[in-house]
């Protein structure tokens, strides 16, 4: 039996990815296109997430104005400063922030995260990432990016140093001891990092089979580090388009597709695949054999694999592929009324391959409010999701051994 | 009314509950809170994080202390400007001189860049230049968010800053917009450890200068300090410790030790905030009263 009293529950985090996961989210008629540059946007979302008893809010990060800045909002406010504010405005919701191991100093970051964890009474999670790209590199005195192997080697040393600082009392100690470790990379190096250190992973999976396969890889990576997969929560990203009826949901999705500037979608997919698609006829079919190998693609490995799987499975035209990806999100998109969304969540969760989801609402904040109002009650009706918090720290919330789910 | 800033330390001994209880106690006399680094680098809470957490309860302008040694300029610039956006109050950075930060140093080694030892005053000046350039690198006007055309921002208004100094090379721009009107101020502090070149750099480069110890100020320093102050380019703040020193000892700069202060910085322990503020305010009043007949200099009042 588990030492913690938490009731077994699906884990749900919400990714507060500025205006929402779709490139055209900010162009939705009802939304304020600039809200994600304001702290109030995040405070309102964090309070709504707490009201709905979600596990945590999640902040992605980018160190520069993004490539697509012409077409959509970029991440802006620095996550540790923003989470400190959210910590003061809430009391139960977990607070997970992305901070780069490539462009920080481990001693400084150990102290900064420990302080934030302390102020939040043990609700902090650190999403460990490496930072690719030449543009961010040039903000730190480098001329170009560090190679993937170098970045991940650095990341492993970095996390080890941070954990040592936390465990030896070189920093302040919070109610949960030290922050939860989260990881979000699908490359072999990312899996290795997750296997060694992660308490939770944010994965990419277009299908349940992708998730089952990822879960097995995670098991191997954990075993290699002498750990059990049962202690690592697998949380794939899930983009949601929710409405009361099937028809309204489809209409909402179609509008979002129309709002994605094609130039942006092509630019983003080009970057992910490592090939220039700007001159390609969008009505032709991508040929898997002609795509650059993932090693040279330069983009995120997890996204690359996900895109490749879609091409293999559906043989779409480039235009269909772009539409399928919602402007290049890469995560699975589920569209429909609350019952349909809940069916999807339940099926994946009961499979045992996933422990929950990192939700990526179509438009923020409105799409998340739709989710909490319509889908959360449906999940509770099915006894899948908690009705209230039974523990105060994020570590306790994630401590339920996933093998106990059979008891549900 | 005398303008005072309260300096609180981000002590690890306090609990979040203790800290939240101190904030409603700030009196109306307080113009801002200076969040100081706890001595011993790993002992305390990061000042930008603490100031953000205190934001909703203090609602006061905030000055965060950080050292050139603790963080690279890009990350610190981002956190300070983020803090200004989240707290919606004026934010300043009290930047302490120090040796090069570990991240910048490690990349210098990696890039095969010649390791040149620059004096700390020079590092400080360069660091300040980077911060200021980054803070104004993303004008708010670049965000047009035109739903009809699908153009969100105008990248042409976001050119890189391409800063290349002796130590720092920072391309920019920052990813946080700013209206350009309310950029964070740079504060500097003169302490008993400040050397002559650091004092010069601070007088020349800061928007506000805290005098905590004046024994190393030369007559030339005083002249330049007063000149910038009179031109409205530099605000001078004093701490009680500097006054006690200058009145009890001959500072070697007769008449300067009790120059006019634009504002005061007082130390307050988080647990004795009210008593500390009261005691210090009385001491400042006693001091300023004692100066009037002697010098005819009246402390700037606001």
XYZ file of C-alpha atoms in Angstrom:
710
model
C 0.000 0.000 0.000
C 1.043 3.502 -0.591
C 2.113 5.586 2.380
C 0.059 8.562 1.214
C -3.632 8.955 1.696
C -4.404 10.471 -1.673
C -7.382 9.005 -3.463
C -6.329 7.460 -6.772
C -7.103 9.923 -9.497
C -6.323 10.715 -13.022
C -3.687 13.470 -13.138
C -4.645 16.590 -15.036
C -2.411 19.588 -15.525
C -3.186 22.531 -17.709
C -0.513 23.990 -19.937
C -0.942 27.764 -19.797
C 0.639 28.153 -23.207
C -0.011 31.855 -23.669
C -3.190 32.222 -25.794
C -3.692 28.503 -26.419
C -2.195 25.688 -28.396
C -3.450 26.698 -31.841
C -1.550 29.240 -33.857
C -4.773 31.123 -34.495
C -6.059 30.985 -30.886
C -5.522 34.704 -30.400
C -7.730 35.458 -33.424
C -10.846 33.814 -31.947
C -13.567 36.471 -32.040
C -14.314 36.418 -28.300
C -10.778 36.493 -26.906
C -8.470 39.350 -25.915
C -5.481 38.765 -28.221
C -2.943 40.374 -25.870
C -4.067 38.872 -22.553
C -1.139 36.443 -22.303
C 1.295 39.330 -21.827
C -0.538 40.244 -18.607
C -0.213 38.581 -15.210
C -4.008 38.676 -14.697
C -4.442 36.129 -17.488
C -2.383 33.589 -15.551
C -3.870 34.430 -12.153
C -7.407 33.847 -13.466
C -6.393 30.553 -15.089
C -4.542 29.300 -12.003
C -7.558 30.113 -9.811
C -9.888 28.307 -12.217
C -7.560 25.289 -12.232
C -7.521 25.264 -8.443
C -11.293 25.588 -8.296
C -11.491 22.482 -10.519
C -8.960 20.620 -8.311
C -6.484 20.051 -11.138
C -3.056 18.720 -10.207
C -1.080 21.670 -11.463
C -0.682 24.506 -13.888
C 2.239 24.201 -16.250
C 4.300 26.984 -17.776
C 6.319 26.375 -20.897
C 9.131 28.791 -21.633
C 11.057 30.261 -24.493
C 14.101 32.436 -23.988
C 13.531 34.622 -27.034
C 10.710 36.132 -29.058
C 9.789 33.066 -31.115
C 10.286 32.532 -34.827
C 6.578 32.786 -35.441
C 6.200 35.987 -33.437
C 4.834 37.717 -36.504
C 1.858 35.363 -36.496
C 1.139 34.452 -32.875
C 1.955 35.382 -29.270
C 5.193 34.101 -27.753
C 5.912 32.994 -24.220
C 7.023 36.055 -22.347
C 6.943 36.396 -18.547
C 9.754 34.485 -16.850
C 8.296 31.323 -15.219
C 9.873 31.485 -11.744
C 8.818 35.101 -11.233
C 5.338 34.396 -12.596
C 4.919 31.235 -10.491
C 5.927 33.165 -7.353
C 2.975 35.431 -8.003
C 0.659 32.484 -8.675
C 1.886 30.913 -5.421
C 0.745 34.012 -3.557
C -2.658 33.988 -5.276
C -3.485 30.292 -4.711
C -3.086 27.690 -1.985
C -3.478 24.177 -3.418
C -2.787 24.042 -7.118
C 0.603 22.651 -8.153
C 2.938 25.030 -9.985
C 5.180 23.546 -12.645
C 7.660 25.750 -14.452
C 9.991 25.094 -17.348
C 13.565 26.210 -16.731
C 16.486 25.507 -19.026
C 19.519 23.522 -17.948
C 21.436 24.842 -20.936
C 21.300 28.516 -19.992
C 21.298 28.636 -16.217
C 23.769 28.016 -13.434
C 22.873 24.951 -11.304
C 23.737 26.521 -7.953
C 21.785 29.659 -8.657
C 18.799 27.719 -9.985
C 18.824 25.254 -7.076
C 18.484 28.190 -4.726
C 15.861 29.988 -6.816
C 13.636 26.922 -7.206
C 14.026 25.890 -3.569
C 12.955 29.379 -2.449
C 9.935 29.274 -4.712
C 9.034 25.802 -3.487
C 9.308 27.080 0.086
C 7.086 30.105 -0.552
C 4.470 27.919 -2.237
C 4.437 25.466 0.683
C 5.742 22.607 -1.407
C 3.745 22.969 -4.607
C 6.549 23.466 -7.144
C 7.540 21.233 -10.032
C 10.550 21.858 -12.257
C 10.205 20.901 -15.908
C 13.783 20.113 -16.887
C 14.575 21.069 -20.468
C 17.536 21.735 -22.669
C 17.455 24.684 -25.055
C 18.184 24.200 -28.747
C 18.752 26.874 -31.367
C 21.366 29.438 -32.277
C 19.269 32.477 -31.371
C 19.013 31.803 -27.633
C 22.691 30.769 -27.605
C 23.665 34.250 -28.706
C 22.139 35.743 -25.571
C 24.675 33.945 -23.426
C 27.948 34.610 -25.221
C 27.852 31.632 -27.597
C 27.891 31.877 -31.387
C 25.727 28.827 -32.005
C 23.726 26.144 -30.238
C 25.274 23.331 -28.235
C 24.967 19.898 -29.851
C 22.148 17.692 -28.542
C 24.545 15.248 -26.820
C 26.369 18.126 -25.144
C 23.112 19.688 -23.996
C 21.828 16.445 -22.503
C 25.125 15.583 -20.855
C 25.082 19.046 -19.342
C 21.439 18.528 -18.313
C 22.229 15.312 -16.446
C 25.116 16.907 -14.558
C 22.957 19.949 -13.929
C 20.039 18.010 -12.405
C 22.438 15.961 -10.320
C 23.997 19.138 -8.906
C 20.628 20.698 -8.205
C 19.360 17.562 -6.450
C 22.536 17.403 -4.388
C 22.069 21.007 -3.300
C 18.469 20.279 -2.338
C 19.158 17.010 -0.556
C 22.179 18.233 1.406
C 20.394 21.256 2.829
C 22.346 23.867 0.884
C 19.028 25.573 0.162
C 15.836 26.257 2.066
C 13.631 23.226 2.556
C 9.964 23.252 1.641
C 6.970 21.329 2.905
C 7.610 18.671 0.238
C 11.376 18.621 0.720
C 12.219 19.730 -2.772
C 10.415 20.290 -6.078
C 8.899 17.566 -8.235
C 11.041 16.758 -11.288
C 9.269 16.822 -14.629
C 10.778 16.062 -18.018
C 9.451 16.636 -21.522
C 11.732 15.275 -24.205
C 11.156 12.234 -26.441
C 14.692 11.735 -27.779
C 16.811 8.820 -26.476
C 18.753 11.387 -24.424
C 15.505 12.846 -23.070
C 14.245 9.392 -22.122
C 17.496 8.662 -20.345
C 17.123 11.885 -18.371
C 13.510 10.999 -17.540
C 14.487 7.463 -16.535
C 17.080 8.769 -14.111
C 15.315 11.697 -12.531
C 11.710 12.333 -13.524
C 8.664 12.038 -11.285
C 6.461 12.895 -14.256
C 6.937 13.197 -18.009
C 5.091 15.331 -20.524
C 5.082 13.182 -23.614
C 3.832 13.505 -27.167
C 1.474 10.845 -28.508
C -0.871 11.063 -31.454
C -2.413 7.654 -30.714
C -2.825 5.321 -27.780
C -0.363 2.942 -29.491
C 2.234 5.752 -29.499
C 1.656 6.149 -25.780
C 1.915 2.426 -25.068
C 5.179 2.336 -26.990
C 6.476 5.420 -25.176
C 5.482 3.926 -21.839
C 7.551 0.799 -22.597
C 10.539 2.921 -23.557
C 10.147 4.831 -20.322
C 10.067 1.566 -18.404
C 13.358 0.521 -20.002
C 14.934 3.919 -19.300
C 13.784 3.811 -15.677
C 15.060 0.246 -15.239
C 18.450 1.292 -16.635
C 18.628 3.837 -13.826
C 17.459 1.283 -11.267
C 14.017 2.825 -10.967
C 10.464 1.665 -11.521
C 8.218 3.107 -14.217
C 5.445 2.963 -11.628
C 6.928 5.992 -9.958
C 6.923 8.090 -13.110
C 3.639 9.594 -14.237
C 3.255 9.569 -18.020
C 1.249 12.614 -19.075
C 0.860 13.121 -22.814
C -0.202 16.508 -24.110
C -3.857 16.659 -25.091
C -5.231 19.546 -27.121
C -8.918 20.026 -26.443
C -11.689 21.687 -28.422
C -14.805 21.442 -26.276
C -18.394 22.517 -26.876
C -21.789 21.345 -25.655
C -22.627 19.618 -28.926
C -20.660 17.726 -31.531
C -21.665 20.265 -34.164
C -20.520 23.283 -32.174
C -17.222 21.620 -31.358
C -16.558 20.842 -35.024
C -17.447 24.371 -35.990
C -15.081 25.695 -33.346
C -12.272 23.497 -34.650
C -12.897 24.528 -38.252
C -12.735 28.174 -37.317
C -9.427 27.575 -35.524
C -8.055 25.904 -38.649
C -9.081 28.868 -40.746
C -7.416 31.243 -38.316
C -3.974 29.625 -38.594
C -1.923 31.694 -41.017
C -0.709 29.140 -43.607
C 2.657 30.864 -43.842
C 3.136 30.240 -40.146
C 2.087 26.584 -40.280
C 4.489 25.912 -43.153
C 7.314 27.716 -41.360
C 6.771 25.716 -38.190
C 6.548 22.328 -39.900
C 9.685 23.181 -41.886
C 11.541 23.786 -38.644
C 10.232 20.558 -37.121
C 11.199 18.424 -40.089
C 14.422 20.255 -40.862
C 13.482 20.927 -44.489
C 12.276 23.983 -46.344
C 8.618 23.547 -47.265
C 7.969 27.142 -48.336
C 8.251 26.342 -52.050
C 6.527 22.974 -51.910
C 3.118 22.323 -53.508
C 0.927 21.846 -50.443
C -1.368 19.481 -52.308
C 1.348 16.873 -52.830
C 2.040 14.049 -50.372
C 5.140 14.010 -48.171
C 7.427 11.073 -48.906
C 8.791 9.547 -45.719
C 11.888 8.361 -47.575
C 12.778 11.902 -48.588
C 12.436 13.491 -45.159
C 15.673 14.328 -43.367
C 16.540 11.824 -40.652
C 15.580 12.922 -37.126
C 19.271 13.243 -36.261
C 19.725 16.067 -38.749
C 16.229 17.582 -38.507
C 17.364 19.788 -35.639
C 13.882 20.202 -34.155
C 12.269 18.371 -31.247
C 12.661 14.617 -31.559
C 9.308 13.845 -29.931
C 7.420 16.079 -32.354
C 9.338 14.703 -35.317
C 8.319 11.146 -34.456
C 4.715 12.204 -33.941
C 4.570 13.895 -37.347
C 6.212 10.901 -38.980
C 3.608 8.571 -37.490
C 0.781 10.676 -38.908
C 2.374 10.580 -42.366
C 2.835 6.795 -42.225
C -0.667 6.166 -40.945
C -2.733 8.534 -43.063
C -0.623 9.469 -46.077
C -1.964 13.036 -46.018
C -1.115 15.886 -48.361
C 1.008 18.614 -46.786
C -2.121 20.748 -46.519
C -4.006 17.951 -44.726
C -1.001 17.360 -42.520
C -0.854 21.026 -41.520
C -4.559 20.937 -40.740
C -4.185 17.748 -38.752
C -1.429 19.343 -36.709
C -3.471 22.475 -35.993
C -0.730 24.757 -37.174
C 2.024 22.476 -36.023
C 1.171 21.620 -32.424
C 2.183 17.960 -32.748
C -0.030 16.870 -29.847
C -3.202 14.833 -30.196
C -6.260 17.022 -30.675
C -9.611 15.844 -29.360
C -12.740 17.634 -30.522
C -16.269 17.152 -29.256
C -18.864 17.381 -26.530
C -17.867 16.547 -22.940
C -18.848 12.851 -23.204
C -16.600 12.376 -26.205
C -13.633 14.085 -24.539
C -14.198 12.027 -21.378
C -14.392 8.807 -23.449
C -11.026 9.593 -24.962
C -9.452 10.386 -21.601
C -10.952 7.287 -19.988
C -9.849 4.922 -22.740
C -6.243 6.093 -22.624
C -6.158 6.202 -18.844
C -7.638 2.722 -18.365
C -5.086 1.305 -20.792
C -2.439 1.821 -18.130
C -0.066 3.517 -20.541
C -0.861 7.013 -19.331
C -1.452 8.414 -15.872
C -3.157 11.574 -16.963
C -2.781 14.441 -19.363
C -1.180 17.783 -19.819
C -4.175 19.676 -21.175
C -3.669 22.195 -23.929
C -6.925 24.078 -24.374
C -7.616 25.530 -27.796
C -8.007 29.101 -26.589
C -6.935 30.557 -23.258
C -8.657 31.328 -21.049
C -12.042 30.551 -22.676
C -11.247 27.010 -23.851
C -10.071 26.015 -20.388
C -13.231 27.370 -18.765
C -15.215 25.225 -21.209
C -13.195 22.219 -20.106
C -13.689 22.782 -16.372
C -17.393 23.529 -16.745
C -18.250 20.683 -19.105
C -15.640 17.916 -18.995
C -14.563 17.865 -15.333
C -18.103 17.039 -14.073
C -18.295 14.225 -16.644
C -14.960 12.787 -15.443
C -16.189 12.939 -11.852
C -19.404 11.193 -12.788
C -17.209 8.357 -14.021
C -15.205 8.374 -10.819
C -12.010 9.196 -12.671
C -11.133 12.546 -11.198
C -10.873 13.893 -7.663
C -13.558 16.195 -6.300
C -11.234 17.999 -3.906
C -7.648 18.111 -2.780
C -6.738 15.575 -0.133
C -3.081 16.507 0.139
C -1.191 19.759 0.274
C 2.044 19.165 -1.620
C 2.623 18.334 -5.256
C 4.874 15.398 -4.392
C 2.098 13.802 -2.363
C -0.320 14.352 -5.237
C 1.936 12.469 -7.613
C 3.018 9.820 -5.141
C 0.197 7.382 -5.886
C 1.884 4.314 -7.312
C 0.398 3.959 -10.774
C 0.225 0.179 -10.371
C -2.554 0.735 -7.825
C -4.865 2.000 -10.520
C -6.313 -1.507 -10.882
C -8.160 -0.756 -7.642
C -10.286 1.832 -9.413
C 7.358 63.934 4.796
C 10.643 62.089 4.663
C 10.863 59.525 1.898
C 11.971 56.177 3.222
C 12.643 52.797 1.692
C 12.595 49.714 3.860
C 15.266 47.118 3.373
C 14.123 43.611 4.273
C 16.228 40.493 4.011
C 15.034 37.329 2.380
C 15.820 35.251 5.418
C 15.411 31.529 5.293
C 14.490 31.485 8.976
C 11.115 32.935 8.198
C 8.164 30.882 7.106
C 5.849 31.941 4.303
C 3.299 32.711 7.013
C 5.693 35.091 8.817
C 6.511 36.787 5.559
C 2.900 37.272 4.559
C 2.168 38.836 7.930
C 4.782 41.552 7.541
C 3.451 43.023 4.364
C 0.264 44.719 5.559
C 2.339 46.502 8.188
C 4.096 48.856 5.821
C 3.234 52.378 6.865
C 2.151 55.099 4.453
C 5.551 56.759 4.887
C 7.245 53.946 3.047
C 7.992 54.732 -0.587
C 9.234 51.290 -1.478
C 10.668 48.009 -0.328
C 14.240 47.017 -0.963
C 14.483 43.229 -0.986
C 18.048 42.468 0.012
C 19.993 39.307 -0.642
C 20.579 37.264 2.449
C 24.236 37.041 3.311
C 25.634 33.735 2.229
C 24.525 33.027 -1.285
C 22.567 29.856 -0.677
C 20.949 30.867 2.559
C 18.135 32.965 1.243
C 15.375 33.184 -1.306
C 15.995 34.694 -4.712
C 15.052 38.360 -4.452
C 13.082 38.512 -7.724
C 11.040 35.483 -6.659
C 10.446 36.876 -3.167
C 9.489 40.320 -4.485
C 7.012 38.762 -6.897
C 5.490 36.687 -4.122
C 5.202 39.800 -1.893
C 3.697 41.798 -4.764
C -0.025 41.373 -4.149
C 0.231 42.282 -0.464
C 2.715 45.194 -0.524
C 1.618 46.935 -3.730
C 4.672 49.163 -3.270
C 7.532 49.985 -5.612
C 10.176 47.378 -5.130
C 13.940 47.318 -5.448
C 15.530 43.913 -5.752
C 19.150 43.352 -4.892
C 21.249 41.040 -7.046
C 24.891 40.633 -7.850
C 26.770 40.560 -11.121
C 28.151 37.246 -9.820
C 24.885 35.455 -9.269
C 23.254 35.556 -12.675
C 24.050 36.314 -16.296
C 22.604 39.603 -17.579
C 20.011 38.126 -19.983
C 18.280 35.970 -17.378
C 18.378 38.705 -14.751
C 17.048 41.314 -17.186
C 14.146 38.982 -17.939
C 13.281 38.348 -14.313
C 13.422 42.019 -13.344
C 11.235 43.139 -16.256
C 8.851 40.230 -15.572
C 8.621 41.413 -11.984
C 7.671 44.893 -13.136
C 4.908 43.381 -15.283
C 3.570 41.077 -12.579
C 3.691 43.582 -9.695
C 2.504 46.528 -11.800
C 4.639 48.895 -9.764
C 7.961 50.603 -10.509
C 10.780 48.117 -10.087
C 14.466 48.831 -9.635
C 17.505 46.610 -9.487
C 20.186 47.288 -6.899
C 23.092 45.718 -8.721
C 26.108 44.768 -6.650
C 29.526 44.473 -8.266
C 31.265 41.127 -8.239
C 33.179 38.618 -10.295
C 31.824 37.184 -13.548
C 28.859 34.798 -13.175
C 29.527 31.042 -13.667
C 27.356 30.635 -16.790
C 29.018 33.435 -18.755
C 32.409 32.221 -17.579
C 31.781 28.625 -18.658
C 30.710 29.675 -22.147
C 33.742 31.938 -22.483
C 35.912 28.917 -21.813
C 33.867 26.826 -24.262
C 34.123 29.416 -27.016
C 37.880 29.601 -26.575
C 37.480 33.263 -25.710
C 40.541 34.695 -24.041
C 39.925 34.988 -20.341
C 40.653 38.603 -19.558
C 40.497 39.762 -15.967
C 38.580 42.989 -15.897
C 38.146 44.901 -12.721
C 34.752 44.566 -11.107
C 33.834 48.184 -11.750
C 34.221 47.566 -15.467
C 32.146 44.372 -15.331
C 29.432 46.238 -13.466
C 29.331 49.009 -16.075
C 29.088 46.535 -18.917
C 26.399 44.540 -17.151
C 24.342 47.707 -16.646
C 24.678 48.582 -20.319
C 23.349 45.151 -21.318
C 20.413 45.395 -18.909
C 19.347 48.817 -20.135
C 19.613 47.829 -23.788
C 17.563 44.661 -23.188
C 14.859 46.417 -21.205
C 14.027 48.695 -24.088
C 14.589 46.128 -26.834
C 10.940 45.043 -27.176
C 8.719 48.097 -27.617
C 5.082 47.472 -26.804
C 4.112 49.004 -30.155
C 5.526 45.905 -31.847
C 2.485 43.976 -30.620
C -0.306 44.976 -32.987
C -2.480 41.839 -32.625
C -4.526 42.556 -35.741
C -7.084 39.751 -35.807
C -8.318 40.609 -39.278
C -4.976 40.386 -41.081
C -3.487 37.719 -38.815
C -0.425 39.830 -38.065
C 0.391 39.538 -34.388
C 3.638 41.462 -34.110
C 6.065 43.454 -36.198
C 9.473 41.778 -35.908
C 11.062 44.755 -37.677
C 10.493 46.690 -34.475
C 12.455 44.048 -32.552
C 15.989 44.265 -33.923
C 18.704 42.462 -31.946
C 20.723 44.655 -29.596
C 23.895 42.783 -30.608
C 25.815 43.880 -27.541
C 29.487 42.982 -27.740
C 31.530 44.026 -24.741
C 34.797 42.904 -23.213
C 32.978 40.262 -21.183
C 29.352 40.028 -22.251
C 28.015 39.238 -25.704
C 24.240 39.404 -25.789
C 22.219 39.453 -29.013
C 18.732 40.143 -27.672
C 16.056 41.276 -27.964
C 14.349 40.350 -24.710
C 10.981 38.588 -25.063
C 9.162 40.899 -22.684
C 7.544 44.037 -24.072
C 7.951 47.375 -22.387
C 6.353 50.732 -23.034
C 9.768 52.398 -22.894
C 8.455 54.981 -20.430
C 8.823 53.016 -17.227
C 12.013 51.025 -17.489
C 13.461 49.581 -14.283
C 15.939 51.867 -12.548
C 19.477 50.832 -11.712
C 20.448 51.363 -8.100
C 23.934 51.068 -6.676
C 25.192 51.048 -3.124
C 28.382 52.407 -1.626
C 29.531 50.274 1.283
C 32.677 49.964 3.352
C 33.885 47.420 0.743
C 33.517 49.736 -2.259
C 36.772 50.656 -3.948
C 37.428 53.934 -5.760
C 36.685 52.630 -9.250
C 33.447 50.991 -8.123
C 32.365 54.225 -6.468
C 33.056 56.131 -9.683
C 31.177 53.582 -11.774
C 28.204 53.738 -9.416
C 28.062 57.534 -9.349
C 28.272 57.641 -13.117
C 26.055 54.698 -14.022
C 23.269 54.419 -11.457
C 19.901 56.151 -11.382
C 19.843 55.994 -7.598
C 22.718 55.659 -5.197
C 22.492 54.325 -1.661
C 25.223 55.669 0.600
C 25.683 53.156 3.370
C 29.251 54.077 4.099
C 30.990 57.208 2.874
C 34.500 56.807 4.227
C 36.019 55.891 0.856
C 34.464 58.765 -1.065
C 37.071 61.246 -2.263
C 36.337 64.982 -2.651
C 36.233 64.334 -6.401
C 33.599 61.613 -5.911
C 31.508 63.994 -3.838
C 31.767 66.731 -6.462
C 30.576 64.463 -9.233
C 27.887 62.920 -7.087
C 26.466 66.313 -6.133
C 26.710 67.521 -9.708
C 24.662 64.602 -11.025
C 22.234 64.931 -8.145
C 21.691 68.625 -8.858
C 21.159 67.923 -12.548
C 18.414 65.512 -11.540
C 20.340 62.560 -12.987
C 20.995 60.817 -9.711
C 18.886 60.286 -6.647
C 20.916 59.999 -3.464
C 19.687 57.854 -0.622
C 21.374 57.512 2.714
C 21.295 54.907 5.360
C 21.471 55.834 9.021
C 24.738 53.969 9.349
C 26.391 56.367 6.885
C 25.142 59.382 8.789
C 26.296 58.112 12.138
C 29.720 57.543 10.651
C 29.999 60.909 9.002
C 28.928 62.863 12.057
C 31.044 60.976 14.535
C 34.184 60.920 12.396
C 35.929 63.308 10.129
C 35.234 61.941 6.660
C 37.968 63.960 5.035
C 35.369 65.733 2.985
C 34.128 68.434 5.244
C 30.590 69.512 4.537
C 29.818 66.540 2.310
C 29.111 64.010 4.994
C 25.846 65.671 5.813
C 24.794 66.591 2.315
C 21.160 66.505 1.451
C 19.635 63.093 0.992
C 16.736 62.672 -1.408
C 15.497 59.689 0.536
C 16.498 57.237 3.255
C 17.002 53.534 3.370
C 16.291 51.935 6.706
C 16.954 48.410 7.797
C 14.047 46.499 9.202
C 13.899 42.961 10.354
C 10.790 41.284 9.069
C 9.737 40.307 12.565
C 10.141 43.770 14.106
C 9.022 45.806 11.194
C 6.838 48.373 12.929
C 9.294 49.058 15.766
C 12.226 49.246 13.372
C 10.484 51.687 11.058
C 9.391 53.867 13.963
C 12.808 53.962 15.591
C 14.581 54.761 12.331
C 12.092 57.432 11.332
C 12.654 59.181 14.649
C 16.418 58.972 14.231
C 16.176 60.495 10.761
C 14.046 63.347 12.079
C 16.495 64.023 14.896
C 19.357 63.985 12.440
C 17.779 66.311 9.884
C 16.768 68.739 12.627
C 20.337 68.800 13.895
C 21.634 69.620 10.419
C 19.475 72.668 9.805
C 21.177 75.277 12.001
C 24.636 73.962 11.244
C 24.632 73.928 7.471
C 21.473 75.570 6.342
C 20.928 72.477 4.255
C 17.445 71.136 4.413
C 16.850 67.567 3.529
C 14.821 67.284 0.363
C 11.295 66.721 1.354
C 8.587 65.143 -0.619
